[in-house]
Structures are given as C-alpha cells and as structure tokens.
Coordinates of C-alpha atoms in Angstrom, one line a residue:
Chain A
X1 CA 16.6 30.6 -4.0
X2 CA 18.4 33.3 -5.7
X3 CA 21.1 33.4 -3.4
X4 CA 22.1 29.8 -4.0
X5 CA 24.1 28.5 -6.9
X6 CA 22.1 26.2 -9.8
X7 CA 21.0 23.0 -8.2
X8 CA 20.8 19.5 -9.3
X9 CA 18.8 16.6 -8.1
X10 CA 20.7 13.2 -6.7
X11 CA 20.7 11.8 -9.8
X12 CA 20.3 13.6 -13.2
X13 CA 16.4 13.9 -13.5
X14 CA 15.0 17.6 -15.1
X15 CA 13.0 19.6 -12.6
X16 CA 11.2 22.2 -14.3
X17 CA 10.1 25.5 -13.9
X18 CA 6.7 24.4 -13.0
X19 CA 8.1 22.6 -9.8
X20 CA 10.4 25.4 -8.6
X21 CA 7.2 27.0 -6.8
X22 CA 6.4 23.4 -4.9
X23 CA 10.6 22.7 -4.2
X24 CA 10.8 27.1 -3.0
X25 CA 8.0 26.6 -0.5
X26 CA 8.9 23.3 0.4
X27 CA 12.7 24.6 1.5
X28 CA 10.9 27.1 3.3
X29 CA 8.7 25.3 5.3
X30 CA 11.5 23.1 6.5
X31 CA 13.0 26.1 8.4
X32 CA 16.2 23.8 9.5
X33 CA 18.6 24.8 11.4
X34 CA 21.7 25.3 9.3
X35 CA 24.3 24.5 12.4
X36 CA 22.5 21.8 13.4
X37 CA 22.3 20.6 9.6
X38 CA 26.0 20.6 9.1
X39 CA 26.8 19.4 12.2
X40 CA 24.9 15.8 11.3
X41 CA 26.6 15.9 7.8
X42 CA 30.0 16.4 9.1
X43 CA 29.5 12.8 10.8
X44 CA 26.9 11.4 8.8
X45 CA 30.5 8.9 7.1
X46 CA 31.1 7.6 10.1
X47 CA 27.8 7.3 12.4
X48 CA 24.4 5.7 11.3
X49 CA 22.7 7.9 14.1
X50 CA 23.8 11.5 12.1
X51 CA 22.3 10.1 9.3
X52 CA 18.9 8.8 10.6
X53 CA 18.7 12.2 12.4
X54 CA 18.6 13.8 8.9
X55 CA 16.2 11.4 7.5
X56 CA 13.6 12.4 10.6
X57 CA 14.4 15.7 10.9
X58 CA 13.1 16.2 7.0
X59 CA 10.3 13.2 6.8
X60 CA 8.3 16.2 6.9
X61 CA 9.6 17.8 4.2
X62 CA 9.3 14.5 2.1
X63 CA 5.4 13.9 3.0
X64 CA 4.6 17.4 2.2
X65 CA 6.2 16.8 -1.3
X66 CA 4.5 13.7 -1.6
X67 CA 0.8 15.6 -0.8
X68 CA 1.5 17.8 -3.2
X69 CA 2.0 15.7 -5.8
X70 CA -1.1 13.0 -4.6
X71 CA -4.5 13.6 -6.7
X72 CA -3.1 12.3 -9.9
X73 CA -4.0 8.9 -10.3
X74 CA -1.2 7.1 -7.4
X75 CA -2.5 6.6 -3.8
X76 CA -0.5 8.7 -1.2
X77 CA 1.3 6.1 0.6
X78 CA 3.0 4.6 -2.6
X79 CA 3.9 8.9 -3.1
X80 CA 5.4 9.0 0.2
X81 CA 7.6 5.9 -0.1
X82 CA 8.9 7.5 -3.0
X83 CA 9.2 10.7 -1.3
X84 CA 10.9 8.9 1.8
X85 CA 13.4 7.0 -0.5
X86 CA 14.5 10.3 -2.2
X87 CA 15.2 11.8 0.7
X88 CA 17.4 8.7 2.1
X89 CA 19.1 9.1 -1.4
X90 CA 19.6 13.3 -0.7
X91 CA 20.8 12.6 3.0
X92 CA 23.7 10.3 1.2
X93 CA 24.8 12.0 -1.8
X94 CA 24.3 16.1 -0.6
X95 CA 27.8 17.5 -1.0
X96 CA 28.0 20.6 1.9
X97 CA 30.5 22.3 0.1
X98 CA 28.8 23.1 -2.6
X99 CA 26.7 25.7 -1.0
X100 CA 23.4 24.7 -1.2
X101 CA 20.8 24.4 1.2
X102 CA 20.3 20.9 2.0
X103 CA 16.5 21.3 2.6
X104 CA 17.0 22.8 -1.6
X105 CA 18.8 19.8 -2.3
X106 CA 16.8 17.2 -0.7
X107 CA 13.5 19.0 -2.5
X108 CA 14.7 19.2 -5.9
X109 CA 15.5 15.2 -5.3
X110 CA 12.4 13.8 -4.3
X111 CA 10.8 16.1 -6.8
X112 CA 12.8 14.5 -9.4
X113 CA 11.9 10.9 -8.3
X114 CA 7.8 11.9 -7.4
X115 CA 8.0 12.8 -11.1
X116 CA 9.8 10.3 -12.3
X117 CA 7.6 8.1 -10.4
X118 CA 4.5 8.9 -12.6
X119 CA 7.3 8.7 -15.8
X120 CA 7.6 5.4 -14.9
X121 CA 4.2 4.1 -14.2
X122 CA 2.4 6.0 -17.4
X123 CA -0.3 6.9 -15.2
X124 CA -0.2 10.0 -16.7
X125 CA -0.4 9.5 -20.3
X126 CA -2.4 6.1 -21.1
X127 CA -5.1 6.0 -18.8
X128 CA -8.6 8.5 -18.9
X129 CA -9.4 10.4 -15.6
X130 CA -12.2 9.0 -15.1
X131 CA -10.2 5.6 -14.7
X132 CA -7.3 6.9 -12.5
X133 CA -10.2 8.0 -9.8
X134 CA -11.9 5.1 -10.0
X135 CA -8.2 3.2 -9.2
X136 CA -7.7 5.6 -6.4
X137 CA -11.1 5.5 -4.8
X138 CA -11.0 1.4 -4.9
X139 CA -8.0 1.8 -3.7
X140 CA -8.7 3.2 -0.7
X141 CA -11.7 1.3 0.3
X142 CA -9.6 -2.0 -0.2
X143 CA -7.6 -0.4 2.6
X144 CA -10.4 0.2 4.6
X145 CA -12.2 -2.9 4.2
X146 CA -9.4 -4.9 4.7
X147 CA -8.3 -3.8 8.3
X148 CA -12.6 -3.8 9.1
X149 CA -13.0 -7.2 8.4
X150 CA -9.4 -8.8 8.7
X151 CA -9.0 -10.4 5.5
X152 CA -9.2 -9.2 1.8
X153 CA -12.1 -7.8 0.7
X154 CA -14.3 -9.4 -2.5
X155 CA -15.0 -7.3 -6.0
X156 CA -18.9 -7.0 -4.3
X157 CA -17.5 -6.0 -1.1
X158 CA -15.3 -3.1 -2.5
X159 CA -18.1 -2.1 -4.6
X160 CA -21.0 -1.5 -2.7
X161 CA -18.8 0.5 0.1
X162 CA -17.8 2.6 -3.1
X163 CA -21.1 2.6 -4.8
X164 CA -19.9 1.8 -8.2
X165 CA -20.6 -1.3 -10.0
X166 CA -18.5 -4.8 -9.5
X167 CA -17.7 -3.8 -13.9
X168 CA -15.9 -0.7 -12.5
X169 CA -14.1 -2.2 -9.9
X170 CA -12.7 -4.9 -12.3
X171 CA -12.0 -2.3 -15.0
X172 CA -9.9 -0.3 -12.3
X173 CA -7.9 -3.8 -11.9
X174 CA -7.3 -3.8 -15.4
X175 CA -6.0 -0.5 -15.7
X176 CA -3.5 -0.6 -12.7
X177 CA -2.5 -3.5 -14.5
X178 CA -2.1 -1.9 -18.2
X179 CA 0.4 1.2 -16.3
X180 CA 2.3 -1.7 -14.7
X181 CA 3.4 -3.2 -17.9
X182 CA 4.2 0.0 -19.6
X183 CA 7.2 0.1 -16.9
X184 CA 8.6 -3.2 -17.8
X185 CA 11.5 -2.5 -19.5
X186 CA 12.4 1.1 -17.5
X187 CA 13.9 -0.7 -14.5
X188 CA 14.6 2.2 -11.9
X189 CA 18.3 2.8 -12.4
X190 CA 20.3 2.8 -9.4
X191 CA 19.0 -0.9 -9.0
X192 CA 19.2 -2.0 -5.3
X193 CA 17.4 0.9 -3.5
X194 CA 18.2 1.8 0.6
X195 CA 13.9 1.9 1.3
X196 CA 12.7 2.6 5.0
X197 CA 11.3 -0.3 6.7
X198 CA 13.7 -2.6 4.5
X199 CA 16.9 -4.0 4.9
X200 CA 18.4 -4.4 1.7
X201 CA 21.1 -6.7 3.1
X202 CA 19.0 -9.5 4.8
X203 CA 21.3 -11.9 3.0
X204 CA 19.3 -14.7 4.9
X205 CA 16.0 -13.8 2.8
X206 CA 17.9 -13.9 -0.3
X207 CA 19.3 -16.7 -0.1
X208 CA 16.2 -18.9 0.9
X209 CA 15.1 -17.6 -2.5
X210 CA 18.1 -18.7 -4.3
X211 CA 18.0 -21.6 -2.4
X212 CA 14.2 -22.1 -3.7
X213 CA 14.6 -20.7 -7.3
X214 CA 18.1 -22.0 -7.9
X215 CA 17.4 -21.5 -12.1
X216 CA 17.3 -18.1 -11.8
X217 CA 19.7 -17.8 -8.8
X218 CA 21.7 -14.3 -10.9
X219 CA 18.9 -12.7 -12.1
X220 CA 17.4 -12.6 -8.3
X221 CA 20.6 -10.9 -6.8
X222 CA 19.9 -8.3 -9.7
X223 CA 16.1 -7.7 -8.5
X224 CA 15.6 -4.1 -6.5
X225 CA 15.8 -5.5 -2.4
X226 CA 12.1 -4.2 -2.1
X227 CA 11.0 -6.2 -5.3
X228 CA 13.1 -9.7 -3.3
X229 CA 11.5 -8.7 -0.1
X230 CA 8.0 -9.1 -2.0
X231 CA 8.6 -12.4 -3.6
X232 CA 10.4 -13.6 -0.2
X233 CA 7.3 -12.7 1.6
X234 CA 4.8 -14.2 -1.2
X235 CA 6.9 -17.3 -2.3
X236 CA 8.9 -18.5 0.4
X237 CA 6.8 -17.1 3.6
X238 CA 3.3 -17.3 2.0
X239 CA 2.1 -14.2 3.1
X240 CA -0.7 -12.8 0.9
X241 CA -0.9 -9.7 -1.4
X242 CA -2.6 -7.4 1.2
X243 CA -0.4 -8.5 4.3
X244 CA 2.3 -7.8 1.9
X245 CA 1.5 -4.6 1.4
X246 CA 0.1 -3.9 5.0
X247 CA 4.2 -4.9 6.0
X248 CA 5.8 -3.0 3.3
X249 CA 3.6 -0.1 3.6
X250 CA 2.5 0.6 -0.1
X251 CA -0.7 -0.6 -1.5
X252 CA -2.3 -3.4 -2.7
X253 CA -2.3 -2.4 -6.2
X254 CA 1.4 -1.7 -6.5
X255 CA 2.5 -5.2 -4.4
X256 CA 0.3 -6.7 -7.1
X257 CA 2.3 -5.0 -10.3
X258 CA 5.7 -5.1 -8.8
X259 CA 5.1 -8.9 -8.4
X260 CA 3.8 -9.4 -12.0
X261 CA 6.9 -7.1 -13.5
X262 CA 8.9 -9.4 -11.1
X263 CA 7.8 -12.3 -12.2
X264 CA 8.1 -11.3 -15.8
X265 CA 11.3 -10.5 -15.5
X266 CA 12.8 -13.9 -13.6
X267 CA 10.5 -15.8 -16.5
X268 CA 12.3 -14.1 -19.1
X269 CA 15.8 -14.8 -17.2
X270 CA 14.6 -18.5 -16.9
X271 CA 13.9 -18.9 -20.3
X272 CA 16.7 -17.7 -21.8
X273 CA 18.6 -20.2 -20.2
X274 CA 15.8 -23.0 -20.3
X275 CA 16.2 -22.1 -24.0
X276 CA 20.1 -22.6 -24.0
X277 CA 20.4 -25.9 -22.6
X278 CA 17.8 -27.2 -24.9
Chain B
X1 CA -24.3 -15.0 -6.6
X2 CA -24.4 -19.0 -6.1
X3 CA -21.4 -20.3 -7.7
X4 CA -23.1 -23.1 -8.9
X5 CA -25.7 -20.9 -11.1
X6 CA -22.1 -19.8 -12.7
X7 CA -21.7 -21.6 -16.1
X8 CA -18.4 -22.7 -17.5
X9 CA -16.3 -20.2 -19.3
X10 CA -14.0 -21.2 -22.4
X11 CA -12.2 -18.7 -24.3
X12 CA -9.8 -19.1 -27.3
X13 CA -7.5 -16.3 -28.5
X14 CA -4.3 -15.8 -31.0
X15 CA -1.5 -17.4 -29.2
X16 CA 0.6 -14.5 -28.7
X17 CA 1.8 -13.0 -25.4
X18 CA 0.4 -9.8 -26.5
X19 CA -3.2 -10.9 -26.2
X20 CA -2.6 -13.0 -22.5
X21 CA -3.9 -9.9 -20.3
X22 CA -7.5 -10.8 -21.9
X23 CA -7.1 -14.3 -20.5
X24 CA -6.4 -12.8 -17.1
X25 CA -8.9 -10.5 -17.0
X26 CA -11.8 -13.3 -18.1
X27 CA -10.3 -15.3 -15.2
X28 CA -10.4 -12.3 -12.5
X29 CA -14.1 -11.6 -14.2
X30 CA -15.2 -15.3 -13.3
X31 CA -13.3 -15.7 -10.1
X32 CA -15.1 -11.9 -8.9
X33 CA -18.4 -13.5 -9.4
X34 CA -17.5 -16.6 -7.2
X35 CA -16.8 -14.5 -4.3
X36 CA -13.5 -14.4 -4.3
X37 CA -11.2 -12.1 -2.3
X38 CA -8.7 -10.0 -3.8
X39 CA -5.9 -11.7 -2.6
X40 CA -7.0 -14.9 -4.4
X41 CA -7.8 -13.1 -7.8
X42 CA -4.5 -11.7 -8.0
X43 CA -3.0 -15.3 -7.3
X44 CA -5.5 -16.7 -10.3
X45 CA -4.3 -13.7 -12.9
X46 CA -0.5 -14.4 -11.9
X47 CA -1.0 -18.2 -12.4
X48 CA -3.3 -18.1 -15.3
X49 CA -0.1 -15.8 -16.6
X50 CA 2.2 -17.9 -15.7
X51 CA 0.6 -21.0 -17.1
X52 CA 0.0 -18.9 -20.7
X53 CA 3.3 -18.1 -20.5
X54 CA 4.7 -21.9 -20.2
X55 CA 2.3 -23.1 -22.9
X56 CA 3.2 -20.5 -25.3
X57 CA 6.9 -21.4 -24.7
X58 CA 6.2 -24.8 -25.6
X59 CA 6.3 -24.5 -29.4
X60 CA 5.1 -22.0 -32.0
X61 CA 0.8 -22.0 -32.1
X62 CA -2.2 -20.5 -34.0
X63 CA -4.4 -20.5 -30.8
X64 CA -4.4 -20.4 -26.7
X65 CA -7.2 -21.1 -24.7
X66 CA -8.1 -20.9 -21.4
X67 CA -11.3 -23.2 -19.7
X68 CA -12.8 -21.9 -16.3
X69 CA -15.1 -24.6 -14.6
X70 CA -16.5 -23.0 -10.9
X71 CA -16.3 -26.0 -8.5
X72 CA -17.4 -25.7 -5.0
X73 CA -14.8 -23.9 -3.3
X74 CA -12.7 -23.3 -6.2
X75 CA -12.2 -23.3 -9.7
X76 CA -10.7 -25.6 -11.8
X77 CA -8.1 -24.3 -14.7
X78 CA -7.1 -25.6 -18.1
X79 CA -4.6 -23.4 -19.8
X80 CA -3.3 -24.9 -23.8
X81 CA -2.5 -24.1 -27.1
X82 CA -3.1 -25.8 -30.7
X83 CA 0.8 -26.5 -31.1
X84 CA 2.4 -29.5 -31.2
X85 CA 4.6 -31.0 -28.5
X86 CA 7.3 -32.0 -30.4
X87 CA 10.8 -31.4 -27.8
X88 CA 8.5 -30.9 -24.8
X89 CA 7.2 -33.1 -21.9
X90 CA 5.1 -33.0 -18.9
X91 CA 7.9 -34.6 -17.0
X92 CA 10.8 -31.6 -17.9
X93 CA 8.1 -29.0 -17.4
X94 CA 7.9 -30.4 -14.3
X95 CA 11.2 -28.6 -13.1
X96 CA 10.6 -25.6 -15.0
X97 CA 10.6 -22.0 -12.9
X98 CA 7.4 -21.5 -14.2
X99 CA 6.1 -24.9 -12.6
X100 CA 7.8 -23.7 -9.4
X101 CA 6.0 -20.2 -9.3
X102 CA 2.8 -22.1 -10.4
X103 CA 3.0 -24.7 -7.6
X104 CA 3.4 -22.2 -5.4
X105 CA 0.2 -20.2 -6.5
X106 CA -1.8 -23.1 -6.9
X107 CA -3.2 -26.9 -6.4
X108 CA -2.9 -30.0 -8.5
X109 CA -1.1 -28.4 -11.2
X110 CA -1.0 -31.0 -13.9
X111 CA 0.9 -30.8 -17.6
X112 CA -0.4 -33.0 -20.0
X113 CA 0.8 -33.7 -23.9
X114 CA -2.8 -36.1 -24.0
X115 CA -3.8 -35.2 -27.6
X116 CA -0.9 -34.2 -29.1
X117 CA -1.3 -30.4 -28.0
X118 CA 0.6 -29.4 -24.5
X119 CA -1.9 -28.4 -22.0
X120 CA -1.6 -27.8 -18.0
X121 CA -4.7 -27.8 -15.4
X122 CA -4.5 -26.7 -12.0
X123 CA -7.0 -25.9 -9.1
X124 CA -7.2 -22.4 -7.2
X125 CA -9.4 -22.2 -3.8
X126 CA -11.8 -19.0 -3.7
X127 CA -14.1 -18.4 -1.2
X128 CA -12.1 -17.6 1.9
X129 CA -14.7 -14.9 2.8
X130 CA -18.0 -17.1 3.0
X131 CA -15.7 -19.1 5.6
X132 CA -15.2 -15.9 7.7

C-alpha cells in the first residue's frame, strides 16, 4: 500500500491500524485486473451491466472480509450482507482518478461498515461471551432445523439439537433483543440503502403499505427499503419471521430486531401525531 | 409439556416503557413452554409490545400488568394499567396504528375501559408444530 496515496472509506468511518493487515491482504488476494477494472468504471454512469460486473467480480473480496470479521457474536450471513452492501456502495462512489486501487478502496469500505456494523448493534460491548456464542450457536441450528422440518422450529426443538437447556435458548432471545434496542436511535445514515436481492424502488410494495398504514404514511417513505420490504412482507403479505429471512437472506434474529426497531420507530411517528390531534 | 398442566401467569410491573422487555420475555417464557414455534413467539413479544405500548399511552399509571391464560391451541392475553381512562376509548383505539399492527399479529383483540382502568385482550394461536 505504500505506493498509493492515504485512502478513505465511502463514507467517513475510521479504519484503524489494526485492520490495515485484513484490508492489505484482502487487496491482494483480489488480484484484479487493473485494465479490465477501469475499463468497467469508465462505463459504469451509463450501463447497469459495468456496474454488476464490478459487484461479481469482487463478491469475493466482500465474503472474505465478512469471514474475517465472523466469530464475534453476529452470524455470517448478516456479515456478508453487510460486506455485499459496502461493496455496492465502493462500486458507486470510487473516484479512478484519484489513484487508488479500487480493490484498496472497496476494502477499506466494507471494513468501515463490518465495523460499524458491530458499532451499531453493541454486540461488542454489552453482552458476556458466553452469551454471544450461545446467540450464534442457536442461531445456527434455527437455520438448520427450520429447512429439516419446513416450518419454525420450537424453544425444545432448538435446544436439544444444541444440547443446552430451553433457559439458555430463551436467554439468547433476550440478549439479541437487548443489542437490538441499543441501536434504536443510531439509524444507519445514508438512509435508503441499494441491498442485493432488493429493489429499493418497488414503489408498488410501498405503496400497499401506505395504502394500509395511512397514519404513518411519511415516516414509512423515511424507513431503510430493506426495513419496508420486511414489514411489506410481514404485514401486508403475511409471510412469517423465518420465511422472511429465508427471502431476504439474513437471519432470523436480525428480521426479528429490525422489525421491533421498525415498529418502534412508526409507533413513535404515530404518536406524535395521535398526540397532536388530541 | 401438556399445556394444560401450564398454570396461569399474571405479572404486574412499574408502568414505564423501560421495564416492558420483562413483560415480553414472561410471555416468550410461557408461550416456549406451550410448544410454540419461533415464528409465533416473536409475533406474541411484538404484540404483547405493542399492546404495552398502547396502554401505557393511554394516561399516566403506577402499574402495568400483563395476564397469560394457556388455552388449547393458544393463549389468551390481557394487557392493562391502573390509570384512569379519562380522554380515551375503546372505540378511537380502535383506529389507532397500534390496533392496526395488533390486528395484524393477533385474534380477537378487544379494548375495554370496564372498570375504569383501560385494558386490551387478544388471542395468539401456538402450536403449529403438534399439527405438523
């Protein structure tokens, strides 16, 4: 890296020293070739297809991010959503002239967003080891359990495939639920999010849910599109948690507190006008 | 693990929303020992949340309770406070977002201002996975 000017990130997150070693080899590894590179970026205004070839061509890059940063306390496939949407956001804001790599770029990014991921959730801070294990391994066997029997799994199911008690598997509830609160009020800036798999612009969706939820009709165009998608799917579809998350690709546990932070939020909309025309 | 062995659960708490996750987590306690999936103890903690969070809106209270009674199939919820009623009825509730996000979670959602305190029951199915 020394031969490439300072970098920053899409948006203005910190990347420390710690994470230079993860975003050097990570550049490496992606080995692109630089012609072929800035040949998409020279048409990636004007032609969807530029850009997509960009997004594919450095997936790779984003899942091995995402792996290295999995082992903490958040299941890999809510990582590498992160990891995915960083990248989309690198693709569309790298400036070529500036004379950085893009595979630099793009890692410093999702870098930036894995971390501020686990800013955002508190994982880190609030909640013992012991707990964030037991949330990951429950996790996982929900998963599992769910696509063996074709429906959601009960509190004894999960916890006799995981051989703890039906206590622990409750308690690992509760403390996905205590990180989701302590993101209520840190909304992630940037708001409406391009994610992979969702089309922020399904106009139709949103406005069945206006249609639907008329009292809170400006506060829903303000909701992240991922966040609408959820509430489209639970409210106005009535799909359930875990086919949710099976569609959107993230897991159960995170469909469960993006919907309560959701729902918080539109209640609080609601009531402040609820409260103003009484 | 009969749900009928299950006893009635009633708990009372401060009414403030800082202390509503403990009324969530008794109701995702009872509703795990009734069999229920996931999917339909994550519908009773948003509802039992939701239905706090109406009560509590109602008017200023010392205490919110929540009343659990295991029915065959499902459980039947009472969510209400110690407040008054005074400015509030069943019938404007009625059209509240809440109501709407409740309706959608659950079955005969009812609010009531019976004995002068505002109160709202509803039913929840469980058991999905003894029908599989």
């Amino acid at each position: 890296m020394s031969d490439e000017p300072p970098v920053r990130s899409a948006d203005t997150t910190a990347v420390d020293a710690d994470d230079a070693e993860a975003i050097a080899e990570a550049a490496r590894t992606a080995n692109a070739d630089e012609a072929w590179v800035a040949e998409r970026f020279s048409r990636r205004a004007d032609d969807g297809g530029a850009r997509d070839d960009l997004v594919l061509r450095f997936r790779p890059l984003a899942d091995y991010l995402a792996r290295r940063f999995s082992g903490r306390g958040e299941p890999l496939e809510d990582l590498q959503q992160v990891a995915s949407m960083a990248l989309v956001k690198a693709v569309d804001r790298f400036d070529p002239d500036r004379g950085v790599k893009f595979a630099t770029f793009a890692s410093v990014t999702i870098v930036g967003e894995l971390k501020r991921h686990f800013r955002d959730t508190g994982w880190a801070v609030r909640v013992p080891r012991r707990l964030k294990e037991l949330s990951l391994q429950v996790n996982s066997v929900v998963r599992d359990l769910g696509q063996e029997l074709g429906r959601s799994p009960t509190v004894e199911e999960i916890a006799r495939r995981a051989e703890v008690t039906q206590d622990d598997v409750l308690e690992a509830m509760d403390a996905s639920e205590a990180y989701s609160t302590s993101s209520l009020d840190a909304p992630a800036p940037g708001g409406d999010e391009q994610m992979p798999g969702i089309d922020p612009g399904d106009e139709d969706e949103t406005y069945e849910l206006i249609e639907e939820w008329a009292s809170v009709a400006e506060e829903l165009r303000r909701v992240p599109a991922r966040e609408r998608k959820i509430l489209y799917l639970r409210f106005i579809k009535d799909r359930s948690q875990s086919e949710i998350a099976e569609e959107i690709g993230i897991s159960q546990m995170h469909v469960s507190r993006l919907l309560s932070k959701t729902l918080a939020r539109l209640r609080e909309s609601a009531g402040a006008q609820e409260g103003s025309e009484a | 693990m009969s749900p009928v062995a299950d006893p009635f659960v009633s708990v009372t708490i401060t009414a403030t929303p800082q202390h509503v996750h403990l009324l969530r987590t008794v109701a995702a306690g009872v509703a795990a020992r009734l069999d229920a999936t996931l999917d339909e103890i994550e519908d009773l903690r948003l509802a039992v949340d939701e239905a706090a969070g109406r009560m509590l809106a109602v008017g200023p209270a010392s205490t919110l309770s929540l009343a659990i009674d295991p029915r065959e199939h499902r459980v039947q919820v009472r969510v209400a406070t110690d407040g008054g009623v005074d400015g509030w009825s069943p019938a404007t509730e009625h059209g509240s977002f809440g109501a709407q996000i409740l309706s959608a979670l659950v079955d005969d959602l009812a609010f009531t201002d019976d004995d002068g305190h505002p109160s709202v029951t509803f039913t929840v199915p469980l058991g999905s996975s003894r029908d599989a």
